[in-house]
Amino acid sequence: MAMNREGWLQIQKELSLLYDLHEAAISQTGKCRDFNSRTSILLQHLEEQGAFDMADRVMDLLAGCNPKDTSPCDNRLSTKASLERLQERIKSKIIEMDEADGN
């Protein structure tokens, strides 16, 4: 089943929230576990919607995510860059759908 535009908009919103949570985790290391948990939920949602290409990217992101409670993330910059790339991919999907619909 192909995800519709509303589904992609919801994913875009969740990625934005994850990005903000990740940025907050830089100064509040306890938020790393929240980020990891919410990212896992996003992965599950993508798989349920059949968006396997995006799910693979989120799985890669999780593979490098090692939540810590007392020290900063070792992969902070890499995770941030991955989130930014995911946001761009989702944005491109939405634009493609808009163009296909003539919007």
XYZ file of C-alpha atoms in Angstrom:
103
model
C 0.000 0.000 0.000
C 1.413 3.369 -1.025
C 1.358 6.145 1.530
C -0.787 9.144 0.650
C 0.144 12.798 0.962
C -1.375 13.097 4.447
C 0.711 10.152 5.593
C 3.883 11.823 4.340
C 2.898 15.093 6.009
C 2.462 13.214 9.286
C 5.883 11.599 8.862
C 7.344 15.043 8.128
C 5.814 16.380 11.330
C 7.170 13.464 13.369
C 10.649 13.917 11.876
C 10.552 17.580 12.826
C 9.664 16.625 16.398
C 12.449 14.035 16.434
C 14.916 16.624 15.166
C 13.921 19.006 17.963
C 14.113 16.202 20.533
C 17.559 15.231 19.289
C 18.754 18.819 19.552
C 17.389 19.004 23.118
C 19.167 15.758 23.973
C 22.482 17.443 23.249
C 22.168 19.417 26.467
C 19.857 16.996 28.324
C 21.396 13.586 27.827
C 18.443 11.799 29.447
C 16.350 12.684 26.395
C 18.437 10.318 24.266
C 16.283 7.369 25.315
C 13.129 9.319 24.414
C 14.609 10.052 20.991
C 15.520 6.412 20.449
C 12.082 5.206 21.531
C 10.179 7.672 19.330
C 12.435 6.881 16.380
C 11.641 3.180 16.841
C 7.930 3.996 16.740
C 8.464 5.979 13.528
C 10.282 2.984 12.023
C 7.367 0.720 12.870
C 4.881 3.191 11.367
C 6.877 3.444 8.135
C 7.038 -0.334 7.830
C 3.292 -0.654 8.458
C 2.656 1.908 5.699
C 4.913 0.072 3.261
C 7.437 2.927 3.073
C 10.346 0.523 3.186
C 12.888 2.843 1.558
C 12.373 5.404 4.326
C 12.169 2.671 6.963
C 15.626 1.504 5.863
C 16.998 5.021 6.392
C 15.429 5.215 9.851
C 16.836 1.781 10.674
C 20.300 3.054 9.683
C 19.789 6.032 11.964
C 18.821 3.755 14.861
C 21.825 1.521 14.229
C 24.104 4.438 15.067
C 22.014 5.617 17.992
C 23.394 4.499 21.337
C 21.429 6.311 24.080
C 23.436 7.448 27.055
C 22.129 8.906 30.286
C 25.229 10.611 31.589
C 27.364 11.670 28.632
C 26.859 13.283 25.241
C 26.113 11.187 22.184
C 29.162 9.935 20.309
C 27.293 10.122 16.985
C 25.504 13.432 17.556
C 26.587 15.112 14.327
C 26.034 12.003 12.229
C 22.532 11.527 13.656
C 21.714 15.181 13.083
C 22.852 14.933 9.455
C 20.809 11.736 8.961
C 17.709 13.454 10.306
C 18.272 16.391 7.967
C 18.625 14.051 4.975
C 15.443 12.219 5.966
C 13.587 15.518 6.210
C 14.743 16.426 2.702
C 13.664 13.047 1.317
C 10.210 13.398 2.844
C 9.927 16.945 1.513
C 10.826 15.649 -1.960
C 8.167 12.918 -1.721
C 5.526 15.506 -0.833
C 6.604 17.777 -3.712
C 6.488 14.810 -6.128
C 2.962 13.974 -4.992
C 1.883 17.598 -5.367
C 3.325 17.760 -8.886
C 1.652 14.483 -9.830
C -1.664 15.893 -8.606
C -1.088 19.139 -10.517
C -0.739 21.310 -7.406
